[in-house]
């Protein structure tokens, strides 16, 4: 690395009283000290500028207990984090049967086998510096456990609040959905200042289970979020993810989904909206380890100003993972001629009887469509907003919770309200249209 | 209503329209005919406000205003409507949502309150019936997956909803079968009124059997080489365009 980063994580907190967590934590700390922050020489980080993280000193967030007033889902089971800790008093009587929600520290005592078998096993510290960093920072998060056959009809709404400037938080959540369970989970990462959020979420989706997961990053343009999501999907289970990030100095998600049981199916949608000098990255790995699994990735980014968006989508198909059906599409919409989008499909296919498709486009708003709307009386910036929303529609429509869908659409509209940079006429003419290149 | 004076238009450095003079009064229907590539769509596009065309000289007055100084959306709000020759498909944008946004933009410009969703639905049903547009198409995205004929009907349907002062129909007849042609023509005729004008671009005269024009102009190689009444259309049908010379200066020697 060129120079020593200004951000020196604080490892001063005392060892965890629960031995299992303490061991995990100290291993992770050692690992982080070996790895350090990723550099541009690291292939997975080549296109990410870490300056928003490393060029700033973030202090470990104080222990806060007050719940901030934020948006929550109606009729949901709400789990609130403030900084690194869960602050919700989960009223056991209020939880549907089969559902356990508890702090990791108590879970280490009450459900040691669950912790041992899953925590730190899905999100790996060996090659992911930010996972190591998170794991080394106290593991104050939550365990959510769904017993076999639990059918949760209310969504779980997990809100991670990071409040204040110049602080860093390390939220940690482990979700275990046992065989035959069915649930909808929403995670919202909220930051109101120049803060850094480094969350890690691990999800184990058991056999015949159906889990629908939505992740929203709602931070302001000064804040950053570098998060990791690691999922295993067992046989005949379905895991559906909708992930959206609306801005942030650096907002990056490293998503890994391992299909480990035959007949597993996953659909991963992502939307990144960046402007100004913001950077958004989705780094996705779908690992088909066994035969007969299906995966679909649909990632979209919308860029204004001088922003940058990166999508890397790796599909790995193991040697005996025959009859794999893996699809990927990534599309970026440049609303400014100064913005840059990278879409990198990466295929590592070791089996021969598979179907893999991928397509990626980087384009601008279709000038024909824009003119059509204007020729009907709709002003340019509204027309651009309508077309941008249409571009994001596929991902929006995939969000299973109506309240989240409309909230996100409203936020998008509000953000797009600012007139975007205009293209020069010359540029507008050699524009390609969407749809031309797909597949 | 509309007056073009010596309009010259170029694109990418080549001149497409080479001095067009045209006057359309309120309530009149003008047909513009001409072979492919003569500049008919260019004329329509320039009037609608497409920016890639460069007006190199001449002027255009619309309701007394200098049209060329107004952007496309304002032209539409002031009552100019173009039925596109090739309506574009816009995936992800619902037809109804689009048209309500358009109508409310126009209404706002006219100082009228926005229509609410319920009144709009009523209006849409009424107007869809004018061109026998299958109402289920309105639930789809704008023009997405529409047949050629459905796209053309959708254009006329939009015109019926937006109630323009001047409508320019660019080859609305192409791709329509006889029945559809009759229905679309009836739709257009029902919108004829003393304060609404039409410019109907076509290269077949059959449309003009249904929509009777007051004037017919022949556009050839960027110039209006002949103007007359509806009988000119019949003559063109019988004799084609070749007998008309594209350079009026040569007419003397004919
Ligand atoms: N965008 C454009 N770029 C370059 N040439 C164009 C463009 N649009 C039209 N033209 C040319 O202008 C001429 C007139 O085209 P057009 O107005 O579409 O004719 P028409 O509608 O009468 O068939 C043609 O020679 C066509 O190739
Ligand atoms: Mg044409």
XYZ file of C-alpha atoms and ligand atoms in Angstrom:
721
model
C 0.000 0.000 0.000
C 1.256 3.438 -0.870
C 0.902 4.978 2.544
C -0.293 3.943 5.938
C -4.064 4.354 6.128
C -5.335 7.045 8.414
C -8.038 4.686 9.613
C -6.511 2.476 12.303
C -9.235 0.217 13.679
C -9.458 0.135 17.416
C -9.100 -3.370 18.866
C -8.944 -2.208 22.455
C -12.225 -3.679 23.664
C -11.809 -6.428 26.265
C -11.965 -10.047 25.207
C -15.471 -11.398 24.946
C -16.666 -13.163 28.110
C -18.007 -16.050 26.019
C -15.030 -18.157 25.088
C -16.325 -19.216 21.692
C -16.829 -15.612 20.617
C -13.537 -14.537 22.154
C -11.644 -17.195 20.174
C -13.359 -16.232 16.930
C -12.651 -12.572 17.629
C -8.981 -12.956 18.369
C -8.401 -15.149 15.307
C -10.130 -12.542 13.184
C -8.047 -9.794 14.677
C -4.843 -11.658 13.860
C -6.103 -12.255 10.373
C -6.995 -8.624 9.822
C -3.579 -7.552 11.031
C -2.019 -9.876 8.473
C -4.292 -8.840 5.632
C -4.639 -5.132 6.279
C -7.051 -3.190 4.102
C -7.340 -4.477 0.557
C -5.203 -2.756 -2.015
C -5.763 -2.073 -5.679
C -3.445 -4.973 -6.403
C -6.067 -7.302 -5.037
C -8.128 -8.406 -8.046
C -11.429 -8.191 -6.145
C -10.691 -4.621 -5.094
C -8.957 -3.361 -8.223
C -11.816 -1.062 -9.188
C -12.681 0.167 -5.704
C -11.107 3.273 -4.282
C -10.967 2.706 -0.540
C -10.023 6.303 0.173
C -13.378 7.105 1.822
C -12.573 4.367 4.360
C -8.828 4.564 4.771
C -8.284 8.326 4.522
C -10.277 9.066 7.596
C -10.068 8.161 11.252
C -13.271 6.525 12.447
C -13.667 5.852 16.143
C -15.445 2.823 17.481
C -19.031 3.817 18.083
C -20.100 4.480 21.643
C -22.489 2.070 23.218
C -25.855 3.631 22.631
C -29.123 2.373 23.966
C -31.612 4.925 22.733
C -33.679 3.866 19.813
C -33.735 6.440 17.073
C -36.982 7.250 15.407
C -36.817 5.750 11.967
C -38.982 4.228 9.343
C -40.117 0.716 10.123
C -42.384 -1.718 8.391
C -45.965 -1.888 9.564
C -46.966 -5.234 11.096
C -43.421 -6.487 11.269
C -41.244 -8.035 13.915
C -38.828 -5.174 14.435
C -35.254 -5.637 15.530
C -33.349 -2.440 16.093
C -29.620 -2.017 16.249
C -28.043 1.167 17.466
C -24.431 1.198 16.462
C -23.127 -2.329 17.035
C -25.761 -3.542 19.442
C -29.274 -4.854 19.348
C -31.370 -2.573 21.503
C -34.790 -4.098 20.945
C -36.235 -5.831 23.917
C -37.588 -8.805 22.130
C -40.798 -9.654 23.869
C -40.859 -13.398 23.696
C -44.627 -13.528 23.935
C -44.885 -11.363 20.871
C -42.794 -13.606 18.654
C -44.444 -16.210 16.525
C -43.721 -19.744 17.742
C -40.541 -21.236 16.351
C -38.762 -17.903 16.132
C -35.796 -17.090 18.342
C -34.194 -13.688 18.303
C -31.350 -13.156 20.682
C -28.066 -11.298 21.093
C -25.099 -13.316 19.879
C -23.527 -13.078 23.308
C -26.457 -14.824 24.972
C -26.835 -17.212 22.074
C -23.303 -18.377 22.709
C -24.609 -19.680 26.028
C -28.103 -20.779 25.047
C -27.498 -22.101 21.518
C -23.789 -22.954 21.457
C -24.148 -25.547 18.671
C -25.848 -23.049 16.339
C -23.124 -20.502 16.940
C -20.375 -23.040 16.542
C -21.771 -24.474 13.328
C -22.555 -21.222 11.585
C -21.025 -18.077 12.986
C -17.903 -17.217 11.051
C -18.335 -20.315 8.901
C -20.366 -18.643 6.184
C -18.593 -15.290 6.175
C -14.963 -16.208 5.960
C -12.207 -14.205 7.501
C -9.361 -15.810 5.580
C -9.689 -13.820 2.377
C -12.048 -10.994 3.283
C -10.423 -8.202 5.275
C -13.697 -6.478 6.105
C -15.214 -9.703 7.403
C -12.127 -10.204 9.564
C -12.442 -6.638 10.786
C -16.105 -7.063 11.658
C -15.508 -10.400 13.373
C -12.696 -8.928 15.433
C -14.923 -6.206 16.819
C -16.942 -7.814 19.547
C -19.731 -9.749 17.802
C -22.457 -7.795 19.546
C -25.068 -8.611 16.949
C -28.053 -10.905 16.787
C -29.001 -14.483 16.075
C -32.294 -15.085 14.340
C -33.353 -18.675 14.325
C -36.369 -20.203 12.649
C -37.128 -23.705 13.849
C -38.009 -26.340 11.245
C -41.339 -25.684 9.583
C -41.750 -22.187 10.975
C -43.908 -20.143 8.663
C -43.438 -16.533 9.579
C -46.285 -14.484 8.202
C -44.974 -11.161 9.485
C -41.779 -9.822 7.968
C -38.696 -9.441 10.107
C -37.515 -5.868 9.932
C -33.943 -5.367 11.076
C -32.886 -1.741 11.259
C -29.215 -0.938 11.767
C -28.761 2.635 12.927
C -25.398 4.289 12.885
C -25.729 7.722 14.358
C -23.193 10.506 14.434
C -20.038 11.501 12.613
C -16.606 9.929 12.437
C -17.645 6.612 13.875
C -17.500 3.082 12.585
C -19.967 0.311 13.362
C -19.757 -3.445 12.837
C -23.275 -4.865 12.862
C -23.396 -8.642 12.799
C -26.371 -10.858 12.127
C -26.719 -14.597 11.776
C -29.946 -15.898 10.296
C -30.639 -19.612 10.386
C -33.773 -20.838 8.678
C -34.185 -24.527 9.339
C -35.829 -27.081 7.101
C -39.179 -26.095 5.651
C -39.244 -22.601 7.155
C -40.635 -19.643 5.282
C -39.835 -16.015 6.023
C -39.364 -12.518 4.679
C -36.514 -10.448 6.043
C -35.735 -6.781 5.549
C -32.397 -5.296 6.576
C -31.996 -1.536 6.446
C -28.653 0.113 7.086
C -29.182 3.699 8.111
C -26.419 6.216 8.604
C -26.993 9.886 9.212
C -23.471 11.284 9.125
C -19.913 10.870 7.970
C -19.739 7.362 9.327
C -18.633 3.950 8.197
C -20.754 0.838 8.481
C -19.039 -2.558 8.088
C -21.843 -5.076 8.463
C -21.662 -8.825 8.070
C -24.763 -10.934 7.622
C -24.680 -14.713 7.434
C -27.710 -16.633 6.245
C -28.168 -20.386 6.309
C -31.173 -21.462 4.280
C -32.103 -25.029 5.169
C -33.638 -27.693 2.938
C -37.057 -26.884 1.422
C -36.924 -23.455 2.951
C -38.055 -20.259 1.319
C -36.355 -17.062 2.363
C -37.021 -13.689 0.856
C -34.466 -11.081 1.781
C -34.357 -7.347 1.066
C -31.405 -5.139 1.928
C -31.459 -1.364 1.765
C -28.542 0.938 2.368
C -29.747 4.406 3.296
C -26.748 6.498 4.140
C -25.918 10.012 3.097
C -23.342 11.054 0.592
C -20.648 11.468 3.261
C -21.153 8.041 4.758
C -19.805 4.706 3.600
C -20.988 1.146 3.915
C -18.739 -1.794 3.126
C -20.779 -4.863 3.830
C -20.703 -8.553 3.355
C -23.518 -11.045 2.927
C -22.811 -14.778 2.879
C -25.515 -17.301 2.223
C -25.773 -21.067 1.884
C -28.837 -22.532 0.229
C -29.685 -26.160 0.843
C -31.632 -28.622 -1.248
C -34.896 -27.524 -2.825
C -34.675 -24.251 -0.971
C -35.274 -20.833 -2.472
C -33.330 -17.748 -1.543
C -34.437 -14.450 -3.036
C -32.501 -11.244 -2.525
C -33.328 -7.672 -3.476
C -30.590 -5.276 -2.593
C -30.610 -1.533 -3.090
C -28.149 1.203 -2.274
C -29.053 4.820 -2.795
C -25.815 6.704 -2.622
C -22.896 6.864 -0.253
C -19.319 7.953 -0.493
C -18.419 4.286 -0.892
C -21.150 1.722 -0.803
C -20.014 -1.787 -1.479
C -21.653 -5.153 -0.976
C -19.756 -8.416 -1.214
C -22.405 -11.039 -1.732
C -21.666 -14.720 -1.769
C -24.334 -17.358 -2.291
C -23.329 -21.014 -2.148
C -25.823 -23.487 -3.558
C -25.020 -26.544 -1.492
C -28.057 -28.792 -1.892
C -29.525 -30.161 -5.105
C -32.498 -28.264 -6.477
C -31.573 -25.051 -4.684
C -32.692 -21.873 -6.397
C -31.622 -18.290 -5.942
C -32.601 -14.978 -7.476
C -30.374 -12.017 -6.716
C -31.426 -8.514 -7.683
C -29.460 -5.374 -7.037
C -29.861 -1.687 -7.662
C -27.208 0.943 -7.094
C -27.881 4.628 -7.489
C -24.900 6.929 -7.271
C -24.179 10.546 -8.122
C -21.647 13.254 -7.371
C -18.380 11.588 -6.437
C -20.040 8.504 -5.015
C -18.914 4.947 -5.621
C -21.114 1.882 -5.635
C -19.969 -1.698 -5.954
C -21.724 -5.028 -5.991
C -19.313 -7.932 -5.888
C -21.266 -11.117 -6.302
C -20.222 -14.746 -6.250
C -22.698 -17.516 -6.914
C -21.172 -20.906 -6.325
C -22.991 -23.883 -7.812
C -21.468 -26.723 -5.831
C -23.979 -29.458 -6.604
C -26.098 -30.477 -9.611
C -29.535 -29.202 -10.610
C -29.468 -25.732 -9.095
C -30.655 -22.507 -10.666
C -29.482 -18.963 -10.153
C -30.478 -15.625 -11.604
C -28.653 -12.350 -11.084
C -30.082 -9.021 -12.189
C -27.999 -6.035 -11.266
C -28.682 -2.471 -12.286
C -26.862 0.752 -11.634
C -27.848 4.345 -12.305
C -25.106 6.931 -12.361
C -25.114 10.704 -12.227
C -22.353 13.264 -11.831
C -18.824 11.898 -11.667
C -19.832 8.737 -9.889
C -18.622 5.205 -10.411
C -20.417 1.878 -10.233
C -18.855 -1.543 -10.425
C -20.555 -4.879 -10.775
C -18.546 -8.048 -10.630
C -20.532 -11.215 -10.960
C -18.749 -14.502 -10.674
C -20.535 -17.729 -11.434
C -18.690 -20.816 -10.278
C -19.941 -24.215 -11.406
C -18.207 -27.142 -9.730
C -17.111 -30.137 -11.730
C -20.036 -32.338 -10.800
C -22.641 -29.558 -10.696
C -24.292 -30.791 -13.889
C -27.610 -29.359 -15.122
C -26.796 -26.028 -13.599
C -28.870 -23.162 -14.942
C -27.175 -19.864 -14.152
C -28.170 -16.504 -15.552
C -26.771 -13.091 -15.061
C -27.565 -9.701 -16.446
C -26.026 -6.413 -15.483
C -26.973 -3.066 -16.899
C -25.826 0.407 -16.145
C -27.492 3.647 -17.016
C -25.193 6.616 -17.386
C -27.065 9.849 -16.845
C -23.912 11.880 -17.056
C -21.013 11.744 -19.445
C -18.568 11.972 -16.530
C -19.789 8.845 -14.768
C -18.100 5.489 -15.190
C -19.630 2.016 -14.991
C -17.838 -1.307 -15.045
C -19.649 -4.598 -15.469
C -17.496 -7.688 -15.177
C -19.055 -11.094 -15.621
C -16.677 -13.864 -14.541
C -17.455 -17.469 -15.317
C -15.614 -20.391 -13.787
C -17.296 -23.429 -15.186
C -15.885 -26.872 -14.509
C -18.944 -28.948 -15.454
C -19.950 -29.639 -19.061
C -23.727 -30.028 -19.025
C -24.724 -26.530 -17.903
C -26.613 -23.566 -19.143
C -25.013 -20.233 -18.345
C -26.054 -16.942 -19.854
C -24.800 -13.515 -19.126
C -25.270 -10.120 -20.655
C -24.147 -6.715 -19.720
C -24.786 -3.275 -21.112
C -23.727 0.224 -20.319
C -25.906 2.822 -21.971
C -27.650 6.116 -21.743
C -31.319 6.955 -21.749
C -32.846 6.093 -25.094
C -33.084 9.461 -26.891
C -36.051 8.230 -28.946
C -38.000 7.405 -25.804
C -37.030 10.693 -24.218
C -38.234 12.612 -27.253
C -41.468 10.648 -27.351
C -42.302 11.645 -23.771
C -41.344 15.259 -24.379
C -43.390 15.363 -27.561
C -46.406 14.576 -25.373
C -45.749 17.551 -23.101
C -43.668 15.934 -20.339
C -40.712 18.128 -19.412
C -37.217 16.809 -19.886
C -36.270 16.202 -16.286
C -39.555 14.467 -15.464
C -39.170 12.379 -18.611
C -35.646 11.424 -17.612
C -36.928 10.473 -14.165
C -39.698 8.320 -15.650
C -37.281 6.503 -17.930
C -34.781 5.995 -15.124
C -37.435 4.547 -12.878
C -38.445 2.274 -15.737
C -34.851 1.140 -16.005
C -34.897 0.202 -12.331
C -38.395 -1.288 -12.543
C -37.382 -4.907 -12.890
C -35.450 -4.783 -9.645
C -38.086 -2.694 -7.874
C -40.855 -5.043 -8.897
C -38.937 -7.983 -7.493
C -39.128 -6.567 -3.966
C -41.632 -8.772 -2.178
C -42.901 -6.215 0.354
C -45.208 -3.612 -1.151
C -44.403 -0.972 1.506
C -40.700 -1.283 0.763
C -41.263 -1.196 -2.954
C -43.208 2.043 -2.892
C -40.878 3.625 -0.368
C -37.896 2.851 -2.559
C -39.682 4.152 -5.642
C -40.396 7.398 -3.780
C -36.786 7.724 -2.688
C -35.618 7.119 -6.224
C -37.986 9.725 -7.571
C -36.832 12.212 -4.957
C -33.208 11.603 -5.815
C -33.837 11.777 -9.531
C -35.687 15.046 -9.073
C -32.446 16.917 -9.405
C -31.898 17.544 -13.088
C -29.157 15.304 -14.394
C -26.234 16.431 -16.452
C -27.031 16.896 -20.083
C -25.219 15.048 -22.782
C -23.616 16.869 -25.611
C -25.432 16.377 -28.891
C -22.603 14.454 -30.413
C -22.633 11.979 -27.578
C -26.365 11.509 -27.702
C -26.142 10.372 -31.285
C -23.755 7.508 -30.923
C -25.734 6.298 -27.992
C -26.837 2.737 -28.084
C -30.206 1.650 -26.986
C -30.947 -0.758 -24.219
C -31.992 -4.149 -25.260
C -29.699 -4.174 -28.246
C -26.907 -5.997 -26.577
C -28.596 -8.069 -23.970
C -27.522 -11.660 -24.428
C -52.373 28.464 -37.070
C -49.079 27.471 -38.700
C -46.912 29.253 -41.183
C -43.610 28.067 -42.647
C -41.489 30.582 -44.536
C -38.634 29.362 -46.695
C -37.702 26.635 -44.202
C -34.311 25.005 -44.767
C -33.296 22.045 -42.616
C -30.106 20.024 -42.548
C -28.900 17.014 -40.667
C -25.296 15.957 -40.404
C -24.339 18.685 -42.848
C -26.653 17.595 -45.654
C -29.665 19.673 -46.544
C -32.937 17.756 -46.401
C -35.546 20.500 -46.628
C -34.708 23.109 -49.213
C -37.097 25.990 -48.714
C -40.605 25.057 -47.614
C -43.449 27.562 -47.645
C -46.706 26.423 -46.143
C -49.658 28.080 -44.501
C -52.219 26.114 -42.515
C -55.249 27.976 -41.208
C -57.432 26.919 -38.305
C -59.765 24.068 -39.213
C -57.915 23.106 -42.402
C -56.669 19.678 -43.318
C -53.519 19.628 -45.417
C -52.121 16.472 -46.930
C -48.447 16.179 -47.700
C -47.561 13.453 -50.130
C -44.302 12.466 -51.669
C -41.983 9.591 -52.381
C -39.876 7.918 -49.701
C -36.933 9.984 -48.610
C -38.392 13.259 -49.801
C -38.253 14.782 -46.315
C -41.783 14.313 -44.977
C -40.731 12.884 -41.615
C -37.976 15.449 -41.375
C -40.584 18.172 -41.693
C -42.769 16.535 -39.054
C -39.806 16.094 -36.691
C -38.654 19.672 -37.028
C -42.133 20.920 -36.276
C -42.360 18.649 -33.219
C -39.050 19.962 -31.893
C -36.440 17.293 -32.517
C -33.123 18.853 -31.719
C -30.828 16.888 -33.979
C -32.199 18.669 -37.030
C -30.639 21.995 -37.789
C -32.771 24.784 -39.172
C -30.342 26.598 -41.441
C -32.737 29.317 -42.518
C -36.366 30.320 -42.639
C -38.969 30.633 -39.950
C -41.981 28.882 -38.484
C -44.860 30.637 -36.772
C -47.290 28.635 -34.664
C -50.281 30.551 -33.308
C -48.287 33.709 -33.931
C -45.206 32.549 -31.966
C -41.759 31.704 -33.250
C -42.026 27.935 -32.974
C -38.329 27.287 -33.426
C -37.503 28.977 -30.150
C -39.744 26.718 -28.083
C -38.691 23.307 -26.759
C -40.527 20.127 -27.722
C -42.473 19.770 -24.466
C -43.741 23.350 -24.607
C -44.847 22.905 -28.221
C -46.846 19.868 -27.141
C -48.377 21.802 -24.263
C -49.337 24.605 -26.596
C -51.267 22.168 -28.712
C -48.931 20.685 -31.272
C -49.186 16.929 -31.647
C -47.141 14.508 -33.735
C -48.426 11.026 -34.427
C -45.127 9.272 -35.003
C -44.410 7.196 -38.065
C -42.523 4.739 -35.840
C -43.803 5.012 -32.258
C -41.093 3.880 -29.864
C -41.574 1.093 -27.342
C -40.832 2.182 -23.781
C -40.539 -0.863 -21.516
C -41.212 -0.220 -17.845
C -43.390 2.863 -18.414
C -47.092 2.109 -18.153
C -49.304 3.498 -20.895
C -51.877 4.897 -18.526
C -49.332 6.462 -16.215
C -47.529 8.009 -19.165
C -50.652 9.451 -20.706
C -51.966 10.851 -17.438
C -48.621 12.549 -16.820
C -48.748 13.974 -20.343
C -52.335 15.152 -20.021
C -51.665 16.793 -16.678
C -48.615 18.576 -18.086
C -50.768 19.947 -20.875
C -53.570 20.873 -18.487
C -51.224 22.620 -16.116
C -49.951 24.707 -19.022
C -53.541 25.626 -19.862
C -54.196 26.579 -16.253
C -56.500 23.617 -15.663
C -56.398 21.422 -12.555
C -54.954 17.915 -12.898
C -57.379 15.078 -13.615
C -57.652 12.520 -10.876
C -57.164 8.832 -11.493
C -60.882 8.067 -11.609
C -61.881 10.802 -14.066
C -58.877 9.890 -16.146
C -59.940 6.272 -16.390
C -63.369 7.354 -17.545
C -61.822 9.644 -20.164
C -59.467 6.959 -21.353
C -62.279 4.455 -21.806
C -64.261 6.954 -23.832
C -61.347 7.871 -26.074
C -60.094 4.322 -26.534
C -63.489 3.568 -27.968
C -63.056 6.280 -30.611
C -60.298 4.267 -32.292
C -61.487 0.865 -31.006
C -58.260 0.466 -29.074
C -58.281 -2.699 -26.988
C -58.381 -1.316 -23.402
C -56.117 -4.126 -22.192
C -53.300 -2.495 -24.165
C -53.468 0.426 -21.768
C -52.294 -1.786 -18.949
C -49.108 -2.572 -20.813
C -45.963 -0.504 -21.166
C -46.000 2.232 -23.789
C -46.207 0.539 -27.213
C -44.451 -2.526 -25.850
C -45.254 -5.573 -27.906
C -47.965 -3.673 -29.829
C -48.541 -4.668 -33.427
C -47.887 -2.044 -36.083
C -51.604 -1.281 -36.289
C -51.985 -1.067 -32.514
C -49.158 1.430 -32.328
C -50.854 3.647 -34.888
C -54.197 3.439 -33.109
C -52.449 4.282 -29.872
C -51.098 7.450 -31.458
C -54.554 8.565 -32.539
C -55.929 7.582 -29.151
C -53.340 9.815 -27.472
C -54.303 12.605 -29.820
C -57.944 12.194 -28.802
C -56.983 12.454 -25.129
C -54.645 15.429 -25.510
C -56.929 17.419 -27.860
C -54.250 19.337 -29.767
C -54.741 22.452 -31.886
C -52.534 21.157 -34.675
C -52.003 17.465 -35.300
C -49.354 16.113 -37.634
C -49.957 12.523 -38.661
C -46.856 10.916 -40.121
C -47.868 7.938 -42.261
C -50.460 6.876 -39.762
C -52.003 4.772 -42.528
C -48.986 2.600 -43.200
C -49.316 -0.847 -41.721
C -53.088 -0.549 -41.317
C -55.486 -2.934 -43.005
C -58.648 -1.620 -44.656
C -60.792 -1.924 -41.518
C -58.213 -0.337 -39.266
C -57.717 2.426 -41.796
C -61.421 3.165 -41.730
C -61.570 3.146 -37.925
C -58.542 5.381 -37.533
C -59.883 7.754 -40.187
C -63.230 7.955 -38.434
C -61.354 8.739 -35.247
C -59.509 11.559 -36.956
C -62.688 12.862 -38.620
C -64.478 12.948 -35.291
C -61.756 15.279 -34.023
C -62.019 17.684 -36.941
C -63.255 21.042 -35.797
C -63.087 24.674 -36.896
C -60.265 25.423 -34.492
C -58.212 22.278 -35.012
C -55.906 21.780 -37.987
C -54.286 18.673 -39.423
C -51.243 17.938 -41.500
C -51.576 14.451 -42.869
C -48.459 12.881 -44.262
C -48.938 9.882 -46.463
C -47.705 8.465 -49.669
C -50.860 6.673 -50.615
C -53.980 8.417 -51.583
C -56.246 5.763 -50.013
C -56.195 7.490 -46.606
C -57.477 10.609 -48.316
C -60.588 8.711 -49.437
C -61.516 8.675 -45.772
C -60.068 11.921 -44.505
C -60.920 14.498 -47.103
C -58.176 17.117 -47.251
C -58.680 20.778 -48.091
C -55.239 20.983 -49.713
C -52.721 18.531 -51.066
C -49.017 19.283 -51.398
C -46.352 17.219 -53.042
C -42.975 17.117 -51.341
C -40.121 15.938 -53.504
C -36.455 16.166 -52.704
C -37.039 18.671 -49.920
C -39.287 21.018 -51.853
C -43.020 21.431 -52.330
C -43.239 20.940 -56.069
C -46.998 21.023 -56.474
C -50.008 22.129 -54.456
C -53.667 21.719 -55.191
C -56.997 20.437 -53.979
C -57.958 16.847 -53.268
C -57.999 16.057 -57.012
C -54.203 16.334 -56.974
C -54.092 13.249 -54.780
C -56.109 11.307 -57.333
C -53.834 12.422 -60.104
C -50.798 11.295 -58.094
C -52.476 7.947 -57.529
C -52.930 7.526 -61.274
C -49.633 8.939 -62.520
C -47.122 8.488 -59.664
C -44.607 11.122 -58.703
C -42.218 10.931 -61.641
C -44.007 13.454 -63.826
C -43.333 16.064 -61.168
C -39.925 17.612 -61.422
C -38.099 18.124 -58.193
C -36.536 21.385 -59.316
C -39.285 23.947 -59.935
C -36.898 26.003 -62.101
C -37.076 23.293 -64.736
C -40.839 23.617 -64.996
C -40.430 26.331 -67.631
C -38.871 23.938 -70.068
C -41.537 21.291 -69.525
N -31.233 11.322 -38.614
C -30.867 11.378 -39.907
N -29.555 11.350 -40.236
C -29.167 11.402 -41.524
N -30.014 11.469 -42.554
C -31.314 11.512 -42.290
C -31.816 11.456 -40.961
N -33.153 11.494 -40.992
C -33.484 11.555 -42.303
N -32.381 11.556 -43.073
C -32.352 11.618 -44.542
O -33.202 12.643 -44.959
C -33.939 12.269 -46.093
C -35.410 12.440 -45.812
O -35.835 11.469 -44.878
P -37.308 11.469 -44.287
O -37.617 12.817 -43.793
O -37.411 10.353 -43.321
O -38.162 11.147 -45.580
P -39.633 10.616 -45.745
O -40.312 10.698 -44.440
O -40.242 11.518 -46.754
O -39.544 9.230 -46.260
C -33.530 10.847 -46.426
O -32.578 10.895 -47.447
C -32.934 10.359 -45.145
O -31.949 9.412 -45.412
Mg -41.229 9.209 -43.256
